[in-house]
PDB file of C-alpha atoms in Angstrom:
ATOM      1  CA  MET K 290     -35.948   2.359  78.966  1.00 50.00           C
ATOM      2  CA  ILE K 291     -33.452   0.100  77.180  1.00 52.00           C
ATOM      3  CA  GLY K 292     -34.262  -2.813  75.328  1.00 47.00           C
ATOM      4  CA  SER K 293     -38.587  -1.426  74.762  1.00 45.00           C
ATOM      5  CA  LYS K 294     -37.719  -0.698  70.895  1.00 46.00           C
ATOM      6  CA  THR K 295     -36.177  -4.716  70.945  1.00 42.00           C
ATOM      7  CA  GLY K 296     -37.624  -6.175  72.980  1.00 40.00           C
ATOM      8  CA  VAL K 297     -35.024  -7.499  73.382  1.00 41.00           C
ATOM      9  CA  GLU K 298     -34.771 -10.278  76.909  1.00 39.00           C
ATOM     10  CA  ALA K 299     -31.300  -9.781  78.489  1.00 39.00           C
ATOM     11  CA  GLY K 300     -28.940 -11.869  78.832  1.00 39.00           C
ATOM     12  CA  THR K 301     -29.676 -14.528  75.549  1.00 39.00           C
ATOM     13  CA  ILE K 302     -27.600 -12.554  73.008  1.00 40.00           C
ATOM     14  CA  LEU K 303     -24.350 -12.015  74.136  1.00 43.00           C
ATOM     15  CA  GLU K 304     -21.238 -13.462  75.568  1.00 43.00           C
ATOM     16  CA  GLU K 305     -19.744 -11.528  78.605  1.00 44.00           C
ATOM     17  CA  PRO K 306     -17.088  -9.257  77.250  1.00 43.00           C
ATOM     18  CA  SER K 307     -15.751 -10.480  80.231  1.00 44.00           C
ATOM     19  CA  GLU K 308     -15.671 -14.512  78.691  1.00 44.00           C
ATOM     20  CA  LYS K 309     -14.323 -12.816  76.328  1.00 43.00           C
ATOM     21  CA  LYS K 310     -11.359 -11.760  77.805  1.00 42.00           C
ATOM     22  CA  GLU K 311     -10.874 -14.495  79.479  1.00 44.00           C
ATOM     23  CA  ALA K 312     -11.479 -17.382  76.230  1.00 42.00           C
ATOM     24  CA  ALA K 313      -8.072 -14.950  75.202  1.00 43.00           C
ATOM     25  CA  ALA K 314      -6.649 -15.445  78.467  1.00 42.00           C
ATOM     26  CA  GLN K 315      -6.781 -19.115  78.313  1.00 41.00           C
ATOM     27  CA  GLU K 316      -6.013 -19.334  74.793  1.00 40.00           C
ATOM     28  CA  GLU K 317      -3.396 -16.721  75.019  1.00 40.00           C
ATOM     29  CA  THR K 318      -1.623 -19.761  78.259  1.00 39.00           C
ATOM     30  CA  ALA K 319      -2.035 -22.750  76.209  1.00 37.00           C
ATOM     31  CA  LEU K 320       0.404 -20.968  73.410  1.00 35.00           C
ATOM     32  CA  GLY K 321       2.599 -19.375  75.674  1.00 38.00           C
ATOM     33  CA  GLN K 322       3.063 -22.719  77.366  1.00 38.00           C
ATOM     34  CA  ASN K 323       4.481 -24.301  73.471  1.00 37.00           C
ATOM     35  CA  GLY K 324       7.656 -24.012  73.017  1.00 38.00           C
ATOM     36  CA  ASP K 325       7.138 -22.734  68.916  1.00 44.00           C
ATOM     37  CA  SER K 326       7.556 -19.270  67.938  1.00 45.00           C
ATOM     38  CA  THR K 327       4.139 -19.398  68.378  1.00 51.00           C
ATOM     39  CA  GLY K 328       5.075 -19.295  72.054  1.00 56.00           C
ATOM     40  CA  SER K 329       7.544 -16.519  71.308  1.00 59.00           C
ATOM     41  CA  SER K 330       4.438 -14.424  69.448  1.00 72.00           C
ATOM     42  CA  SER K 331       2.565 -15.515  73.049  1.00 89.00           C
ATOM     43  CA  ILE K 332       4.432 -14.251  75.203  1.00 92.00           C
ATOM     44  CA  THR K 333       5.237 -11.458  73.778  1.00 93.00           C
ATOM     45  CA  SER K 334       1.366 -10.025  72.861  1.00 94.00           C
ATOM     46  CA  GLN K 335       1.462 -10.810  77.280  1.00 94.00           C
ATOM     47  CA  ALA K 336       4.028  -8.386  77.442  1.00 95.00           C
ATOM     48  CA  TYR K 337       1.835  -5.567  75.301  1.00 95.00           C
ATOM     49  CA  SER K 338      -0.809  -7.238  77.132  1.00 94.00           C
ATOM     50  CA  ARG K 339       1.225  -6.111  81.174  1.00 95.00           C
ATOM     51  CA  LEU K 340       2.671  -3.138  80.026  1.00 96.00           C
ATOM     52  CA  ARG K 341       0.292  -1.572  78.250  1.00 94.00           C
ATOM     53  CA  SER K 342      -2.839  -2.192  81.100  1.00 92.00           C
ATOM     54  CA  ASP K 343       0.168  -0.308  83.172  1.00 94.00           C
ATOM     55  CA  ILE K 344       0.554   2.627  81.100  1.00 95.00           C
ATOM     56  CA  MET K 345      -3.143   3.499  80.946  1.00 91.00           C
ATOM     57  CA  SER K 346      -3.857   2.959  84.037  1.00 87.00           C
ATOM     58  CA  GLY K 347      -1.648   4.952  84.809  1.00 88.00           C
ATOM     59  CA  VAL K 348       1.063   2.969  86.890  1.00 91.00           C
ATOM     60  CA  LEU K 349       3.796   3.278  84.405  1.00 94.00           C
ATOM     61  CA  THR K 350       3.141   7.432  84.901  1.00 93.00           C
ATOM     62  CA  PRO K 351       3.806  10.042  81.497  1.00 92.00           C
ATOM     63  CA  GLY K 352       7.276  10.428  80.430  1.00 92.00           C
ATOM     64  CA  LYS K 353       9.002   7.636  82.445  1.00 94.00           C
ATOM     65  CA  LYS K 354      12.201   5.997  81.071  1.00 94.00           C
ATOM     66  CA  LEU K 355      11.249   2.300  79.945  1.00 94.00           C
ATOM     67  CA  LYS K 356      14.754   0.506  80.446  1.00 93.00           C
ATOM     68  CA  ILE K 357      14.640  -2.779  79.266  1.00 92.00           C
ATOM     69  CA  GLU K 358      16.002  -4.065  82.177  1.00 92.00           C
ATOM     70  CA  GLU K 359      14.383  -2.967  84.800  1.00 94.00           C
ATOM     71  CA  LEU K 360      10.941  -4.127  82.562  1.00 95.00           C
ATOM     72  CA  ARG K 361      12.429  -7.994  82.053  1.00 93.00           C
ATOM     73  CA  SER K 362      12.881  -7.251  85.849  1.00 92.00           C
ATOM     74  CA  LEU K 363      10.290  -5.878  87.102  1.00 93.00           C
ATOM     75  CA  TYR K 364       7.664  -8.105  84.665  1.00 93.00           C
ATOM     76  CA  ASP K 365       9.259 -11.367  84.883  1.00 92.00           C
ATOM     77  CA  PHE K 366       9.673 -11.254  80.786  1.00 93.00           C
ATOM     78  CA  GLY K 367      12.837 -12.172  78.090  1.00 92.00           C
ATOM     79  CA  SER K 368      14.175  -8.536  76.051  1.00 92.00           C
ATOM     80  CA  SER K 369      13.021  -9.590  73.355  1.00 93.00           C
ATOM     81  CA  PRO K 370       9.825  -9.907  73.753  1.00 94.00           C
ATOM     82  CA  ILE K 371       9.718  -6.227  75.813  1.00 95.00           C
ATOM     83  CA  ARG K 372      11.243  -4.587  73.067  1.00 92.00           C
ATOM     84  CA  GLU K 373       8.277  -6.078  70.432  1.00 94.00           C
ATOM     85  CA  ALA K 374       6.112  -4.996  72.863  1.00 95.00           C
ATOM     86  CA  LEU K 375       7.058  -1.142  73.154  1.00 94.00           C
ATOM     87  CA  SER K 376       7.185  -1.536  69.686  1.00 92.00           C
ATOM     88  CA  MET K 377       3.921  -3.023  69.041  1.00 94.00           C
ATOM     89  CA  LEU K 378       3.455   0.015  71.677  1.00 95.00           C
ATOM     90  CA  THR K 379       4.684   2.619  69.880  1.00 93.00           C
ATOM     91  CA  SER K 380       2.007   2.597  67.464  1.00 90.00           C
ATOM     92  CA  ASP K 381      -0.553   2.880  68.917  1.00 90.00           C
ATOM     93  CA  LEU K 382       1.537   6.135  70.111  1.00 91.00           C
ATOM     94  CA  PHE K 383       1.636   4.573  74.468  1.00 95.00           C
ATOM     95  CA  VAL K 384       5.322   4.372  74.017  1.00 95.00           C
ATOM     96  CA  GLU K 385       7.862   7.118  72.414  1.00 94.00           C
ATOM     97  CA  ARG K 386      11.414   5.983  71.143  1.00 91.00           C
ATOM     98  CA  ILE K 387      13.924   9.356  72.434  1.00 86.00           C
ATOM     99  CA  ASP K 388      16.101   7.460  70.514  1.00 76.00           C
ATOM    100  CA  GLN K 389      17.168   4.252  68.220  1.00 71.00           C
ATOM    101  CA  ARG K 390      17.553   2.470  71.450  1.00 70.00           C
ATOM    102  CA  GLY K 391      15.493   3.864  74.568  1.00 88.00           C
ATOM    103  CA  PHE K 392      12.220   4.142  75.039  1.00 94.00           C
ATOM    104  CA  ARG K 393       9.630   6.547  76.897  1.00 95.00           C
ATOM    105  CA  VAL K 394       6.164   6.900  77.805  1.00 95.00           C
ATOM    106  CA  ALA K 395       3.662   8.506  75.690  1.00 94.00           C
ATOM    107  CA  ASP K 396       3.553  12.039  77.791  1.00 92.00           C
ATOM    108  CA  VAL K 397       0.149  13.479  78.235  1.00 89.00           C
ATOM    109  CA  SER K 398      -0.577  16.948  78.619  1.00 88.00           C
ATOM    110  CA  GLU K 399      -4.103  19.520  78.527  1.00 87.00           C
ATOM    111  CA  GLN K 400      -3.381  20.321  74.625  1.00 89.00           C
ATOM    112  CA  GLU K 401      -3.138  16.997  72.862  1.00 91.00           C
ATOM    113  CA  PHE K 402      -6.184  15.725  74.979  1.00 91.00           C
ATOM    114  CA  ASP K 403      -8.233  18.649  73.770  1.00 91.00           C
ATOM    115  CA  GLU K 404      -7.214  16.706  69.517  1.00 94.00           C
ATOM    116  CA  LEU K 405      -8.209  14.054  70.827  1.00 94.00           C
ATOM    117  CA  LEU K 406     -11.515  15.049  72.129  1.00 93.00           C
ATOM    118  CA  LEU K 407     -12.172  16.977  69.517  1.00 95.00           C
ATOM    119  CA  THR K 408     -11.204  13.900  66.740  1.00 96.00           C
ATOM    120  CA  ARG K 409     -12.928  11.344  68.480  1.00 95.00           C
ATOM    121  CA  ARG K 410     -15.822  13.519  68.587  1.00 95.00           C
ATOM    122  CA  TRP K 411     -15.291  13.916  64.728  1.00 97.00           C
ATOM    123  CA  LEU K 412     -15.381  10.287  64.468  1.00 98.00           C
ATOM    124  CA  GLU K 413     -18.146   8.958  66.187  1.00 97.00           C
ATOM    125  CA  GLU K 414     -19.859  11.261  64.557  1.00 97.00           C
ATOM    126  CA  ARG K 415     -19.222   9.655  61.077  1.00 98.00           C
ATOM    127  CA  ALA K 416     -19.090   6.742  62.394  1.00 98.00           C
ATOM    128  CA  LEU K 417     -22.351   6.796  64.978  1.00 98.00           C
ATOM    129  CA  ARG K 418     -24.698   7.921  62.038  1.00 98.00           C
ATOM    130  CA  GLU K 419     -23.620   5.297  58.888  1.00 98.00           C
ATOM    131  CA  SER K 420     -23.595   2.852  62.320  1.00 98.00           C
ATOM    132  CA  ILE K 421     -27.579   3.517  62.525  1.00 98.00           C
ATOM    133  CA  ALA K 422     -28.126   3.938  58.681  1.00 98.00           C
ATOM    134  CA  HIS K 423     -26.815   0.230  58.253  1.00 98.00           C
ATOM    135  CA  GLY K 424     -27.468  -1.213  61.285  1.00 97.00           C
ATOM    136  CA  ASP K 425     -30.031  -4.694  61.810  1.00 97.00           C
ATOM    137  CA  SER K 426     -31.402  -6.439  64.401  1.00 97.00           C
ATOM    138  CA  ARG K 427     -28.565  -7.979  65.184  1.00 97.00           C
ATOM    139  CA  TRP K 428     -26.653  -5.068  65.924  1.00 98.00           C
ATOM    140  CA  GLU K 429     -30.287  -3.496  67.927  1.00 98.00           C
ATOM    141  CA  GLU K 430     -29.294  -6.120  70.471  1.00 98.00           C
ATOM    142  CA  GLN K 431     -26.095  -5.465  71.221  1.00 98.00           C
ATOM    143  CA  VAL K 432     -26.645  -1.988  72.126  1.00 98.00           C
ATOM    144  CA  VAL K 433     -29.225  -2.693  73.799  1.00 97.00           C
ATOM    145  CA  LEU K 434     -27.425  -6.085  75.426  1.00 97.00           C
ATOM    146  CA  SER K 435     -24.360  -4.003  75.978  1.00 97.00           C
ATOM    147  CA  ALA K 436     -26.267  -0.878  78.115  1.00 97.00           C
ATOM    148  CA  TYR K 437     -28.454  -3.715  80.208  1.00 96.00           C
ATOM    149  CA  ARG K 438     -25.276  -5.199  80.946  1.00 97.00           C
ATOM    150  CA  LEU K 439     -23.449  -2.047  81.083  1.00 96.00           C
ATOM    151  CA  SER K 440     -26.440  -0.228  84.020  1.00 94.00           C
ATOM    152  CA  ARG K 441     -25.757  -3.733  85.971  1.00 94.00           C
ATOM    153  CA  VAL K 442     -22.347  -2.385  87.877  1.00 92.00           C
ATOM    154  CA  PRO K 443     -21.164  -0.421  89.771  1.00 87.00           C
ATOM    155  CA  ARG K 444     -18.376   2.217  88.075  1.00 82.00           C
ATOM    156  CA  SER K 445     -16.386   2.320  92.112  1.00 74.00           C
ATOM    157  CA  GLN K 446     -15.966  -0.930  93.746  1.00 74.00           C
ATOM    158  CA  SER K 447     -16.637   0.599  97.490  1.00 67.00           C
ATOM    159  CA  GLY K 448     -19.469   2.942  97.985  1.00 66.00           C
ATOM    160  CA  ASP K 449     -16.283   5.169 100.637  1.00 69.00           C
ATOM    161  CA  GLN K 450     -14.508   6.256  98.126  1.00 63.00           C
ATOM    162  CA  PHE K 451     -13.710   6.231  94.401  1.00 65.00           C
ATOM    163  CA  VAL K 452     -11.900   2.353  93.169  1.00 68.00           C
ATOM    164  CA  ALA K 453     -12.171   2.313  90.238  1.00 73.00           C
ATOM    165  CA  ASN K 454     -14.296  -0.694  88.095  1.00 81.00           C
ATOM    166  CA  GLU K 455     -12.717  -3.230  85.531  1.00 87.00           C
ATOM    167  CA  GLU K 456     -15.420  -4.992  85.380  1.00 92.00           C
ATOM    168  CA  TRP K 457     -17.281  -1.591  84.085  1.00 91.00           C
ATOM    169  CA  GLU K 458     -14.372  -0.285  82.278  1.00 91.00           C
ATOM    170  CA  ILE K 459     -14.687  -3.188  80.353  1.00 94.00           C
ATOM    171  CA  ARG K 460     -19.081  -3.251  79.854  1.00 96.00           C
ATOM    172  CA  HIS K 461     -18.314   0.326  78.611  1.00 96.00           C
ATOM    173  CA  LYS K 462     -16.399   0.158  76.080  1.00 96.00           C
ATOM    174  CA  HIS K 463     -18.222  -2.903  75.077  1.00 97.00           C
ATOM    175  CA  PHE K 464     -20.870  -0.264  74.728  1.00 98.00           C
ATOM    176  CA  HIS K 465     -19.520   2.852  73.076  1.00 98.00           C
ATOM    177  CA  MET K 466     -18.503  -0.126  70.939  1.00 98.00           C
ATOM    178  CA  ALA K 467     -21.365  -1.130  70.319  1.00 98.00           C
ATOM    179  CA  LEU K 468     -23.097   2.383  69.632  1.00 98.00           C
ATOM    180  CA  ILE K 469     -20.361   2.540  66.246  1.00 98.00           C
ATOM    181  CA  ALA K 470     -20.126  -0.962  65.485  1.00 98.00           C
ATOM    182  CA  ALA K 471     -22.595  -1.205  61.896  1.00 98.00           C
ATOM    183  CA  CYS K 472     -19.907   1.617  60.391  1.00 98.00           C
ATOM    184  CA  PRO K 473     -19.100  -0.570  56.788  1.00 98.00           C
ATOM    185  CA  SER K 474     -15.466   1.325  57.298  1.00 98.00           C
ATOM    186  CA  SER K 475     -12.644  -0.526  59.828  1.00 97.00           C
ATOM    187  CA  ILE K 476     -10.924   2.050  59.008  1.00 97.00           C
ATOM    188  CA  MET K 477     -12.679   4.250  61.015  1.00 97.00           C
ATOM    189  CA  LEU K 478     -14.402   1.378  64.495  1.00 97.00           C
ATOM    190  CA  LYS K 479     -10.463   0.953  64.555  1.00 96.00           C
ATOM    191  CA  PHE K 480      -9.500   4.565  65.029  1.00 96.00           C
ATOM    192  CA  CYS K 481     -13.073   5.255  67.043  1.00 97.00           C
ATOM    193  CA  ASP K 482     -11.023   1.829  69.471  1.00 96.00           C
ATOM    194  CA  GLN K 483      -7.670   3.421  69.951  1.00 94.00           C
ATOM    195  CA  LEU K 484      -8.995   7.027  70.488  1.00 95.00           C
ATOM    196  CA  TYR K 485     -10.678   5.435  73.327  1.00 95.00           C
ATOM    197  CA  ASP K 486      -8.032   4.122  75.215  1.00 94.00           C
ATOM    198  CA  GLN K 487      -6.228   6.495  75.151  1.00 93.00           C
ATOM    199  CA  ASN K 488      -8.838   9.126  76.611  1.00 91.00           C
ATOM    200  CA  VAL K 489      -9.113   6.118  78.966  1.00 90.00           C
ATOM    201  CA  ARG K 490      -5.830   6.158  80.465  1.00 91.00           C
ATOM    202  CA  TYR K 491      -6.492  10.297  80.823  1.00 89.00           C
ATOM    203  CA  ARG K 492      -9.381   9.903  82.967  1.00 84.00           C
ATOM    204  CA  HIS K 493      -6.773   7.364  85.330  1.00 83.00           C
ATOM    205  CA  LEU K 494      -4.306   9.705  84.985  1.00 81.00           C
ATOM    206  CA  SER K 495      -6.661  12.334  86.271  1.00 73.00           C
ATOM    207  CA  GLY K 496      -7.952  10.616  89.723  1.00 64.00           C
ATOM    208  CA  SER K 497     -10.633   9.395  87.492  1.00 53.00           C
ATOM    209  CA  LYS K 498     -13.773   9.472  90.792  1.00 52.00           C
ATOM    210  CA  ALA K 499     -17.673   9.422  90.473  1.00 45.00           C
ATOM    211  CA  TYR K 500     -19.780  11.718  89.107  1.00 50.00           C
ATOM    212  CA  PRO K 501     -21.801  12.841  92.131  1.00 53.00           C
ATOM    213  CA  SER K 502     -24.710  14.888  89.869  1.00 61.00           C
ATOM    214  CA  ARG K 503     -24.102  12.905  86.811  1.00 73.00           C
ATOM    215  CA  ASP K 504     -26.381   9.360  85.627  1.00 84.00           C
ATOM    216  CA  ILE K 505     -24.143   8.450  83.679  1.00 87.00           C
ATOM    217  CA  ASN K 506     -26.354   4.963  83.193  1.00 90.00           C
ATOM    218  CA  ALA K 507     -29.915   7.690  82.120  1.00 93.00           C
ATOM    219  CA  GLU K 508     -26.655   9.012  80.247  1.00 94.00           C
ATOM    220  CA  HIS K 509     -26.537   5.680  78.269  1.00 96.00           C
ATOM    221  CA  ASN K 510     -29.249   5.132  78.333  1.00 96.00           C
ATOM    222  CA  SER K 511     -31.185   8.039  75.938  1.00 97.00           C
ATOM    223  CA  ILE K 512     -27.940   7.677  73.793  1.00 98.00           C
ATOM    224  CA  THR K 513     -29.197   3.939  73.371  1.00 98.00           C
ATOM    225  CA  ASP K 514     -33.128   4.721  73.399  1.00 98.00           C
ATOM    226  CA  ALA K 515     -32.514   7.366  71.099  1.00 98.00           C
ATOM    227  CA  VAL K 516     -30.278   4.665  68.185  1.00 98.00           C
ATOM    228  CA  LEU K 517     -33.423   2.393  68.428  1.00 97.00           C
ATOM    229  CA  GLU K 518     -35.636   5.737  67.335  1.00 97.00           C
ATOM    230  CA  ARG K 519     -32.700   5.392  64.457  1.00 97.00           C
ATOM    231  CA  ASN K 520     -33.316   9.006  65.263  1.00 98.00           C
ATOM    232  CA  ALA K 521     -29.286  10.642  64.235  1.00 98.00           C
ATOM    233  CA  ASP K 522     -29.259  13.730  64.842  1.00 98.00           C
ATOM    234  CA  LEU K 523     -31.224  12.752  68.703  1.00 98.00           C
ATOM    235  CA  ALA K 524     -27.695  10.000  69.166  1.00 98.00           C
ATOM    236  CA  VAL K 525     -24.966  11.558  67.728  1.00 98.00           C
ATOM    237  CA  GLU K 526     -26.511  15.581  69.767  1.00 97.00           C
ATOM    238  CA  LEU K 527     -26.259  12.710  73.332  1.00 97.00           C
ATOM    239  CA  LEU K 528     -23.058  11.411  71.952  1.00 97.00           C
ATOM    240  CA  MET K 529     -21.161  14.106  71.876  1.00 96.00           C
ATOM    241  CA  SER K 530     -23.288  16.120  74.705  1.00 94.00           C
ATOM    242  CA  HIS K 531     -21.714  12.736  77.237  1.00 92.00           C
ATOM    243  CA  TYR K 532     -18.011  13.296  75.662  1.00 92.00           C
ATOM    244  CA  SER K 533     -18.233  17.236  76.164  1.00 89.00           C
ATOM    245  CA  THR K 534     -18.826  16.693  80.156  1.00 85.00           C
ATOM    246  CA  THR K 535     -16.702  13.933  80.013  1.00 81.00           C
ATOM    247  CA  GLY K 536     -13.603  16.267  78.349  1.00 83.00           C
ATOM    248  CA  ASN K 537     -14.225  19.260  80.402  1.00 81.00           C
ATOM    249  CA  PHE K 538     -14.375  17.585  83.943  1.00 76.00           C
ATOM    250  CA  LEU K 539     -10.902  15.807  82.711  1.00 77.00           C
ATOM    251  CA  LYS K 540      -9.636  19.234  81.758  1.00 75.00           C
ATOM    252  CA  GLU K 541      -9.875  20.256  84.831  1.00 72.00           C
ATOM    253  CA  LYS K 542      -8.674  17.399  86.688  1.00 65.00           C
ATOM    254  CA  LEU K 543      -5.505  17.644  83.905  1.00 67.00           C
ATOM    255  CA  ALA K 544      -4.325  21.354  84.562  1.00 61.00           C
ATOM    256  CA  PRO K 545      -3.271  21.448  87.774  1.00 53.00           C
ATOM    257  CA  LYS K 546      -1.354  18.903  87.452  1.00 47.00           C
ATOM    258  CA  LYS K 547       0.401  20.152  83.940  1.00 46.00           C
ATOM    259  CA  LYS K 548       0.744  23.908  86.751  1.00 42.00           C
ATOM    260  CA  ALA K 549       2.789  21.525  89.459  1.00 40.00           C
TER     261      ALA K 549
END
């Protein structure tokens, strides 16, 4: 059972990820109402968030040309915030420049996904080992609570068909980032965060479905218990298996799309 190793009472340690998101959004809205350079920065941030979300979810499909005028009409932002947001998204590898003035949504492929999964496994194995070696009791509490809160929300909003639950997505990322949060390399953590989001994009594009024969919560709990026991070898083995299972499922869904 998660939490049994630390005696942590769920609900007493961390602020809800959704609460943090809401607070950040309120701050961003307040800043966006200012007419100075800070307000302009906030508008760009809003444009960036909207575009990024729609690329990750597949609303803006791979390879789609991103024309400034069309995006202005669609998102109701000015040309400058849209252009700046697209430039920022090129750094995240969600957008590609097709010439000096044009952009398009980054394409996807089975080969790229294989590279993504391989690189993610390399980095997170090292990050998890470092996190276990350096993590303190506060880090353990965060891992326990993030796992508990994730287990409290369903992955799908509907029991009849799969409908992605945004709250589950938020808590799922919070859990995986909590596992490696004690790694002392901020650069490695930044790359892990970026690769996580790239993986989520592939998951959405593949037509995410519930795993009827897979107990995701049990997998998360097993990883958590190994981490709390400071059993780095077992924790890494379980995490890598967790990623491989998801990766194999996604590749099966991606293959027909490539041939179509």
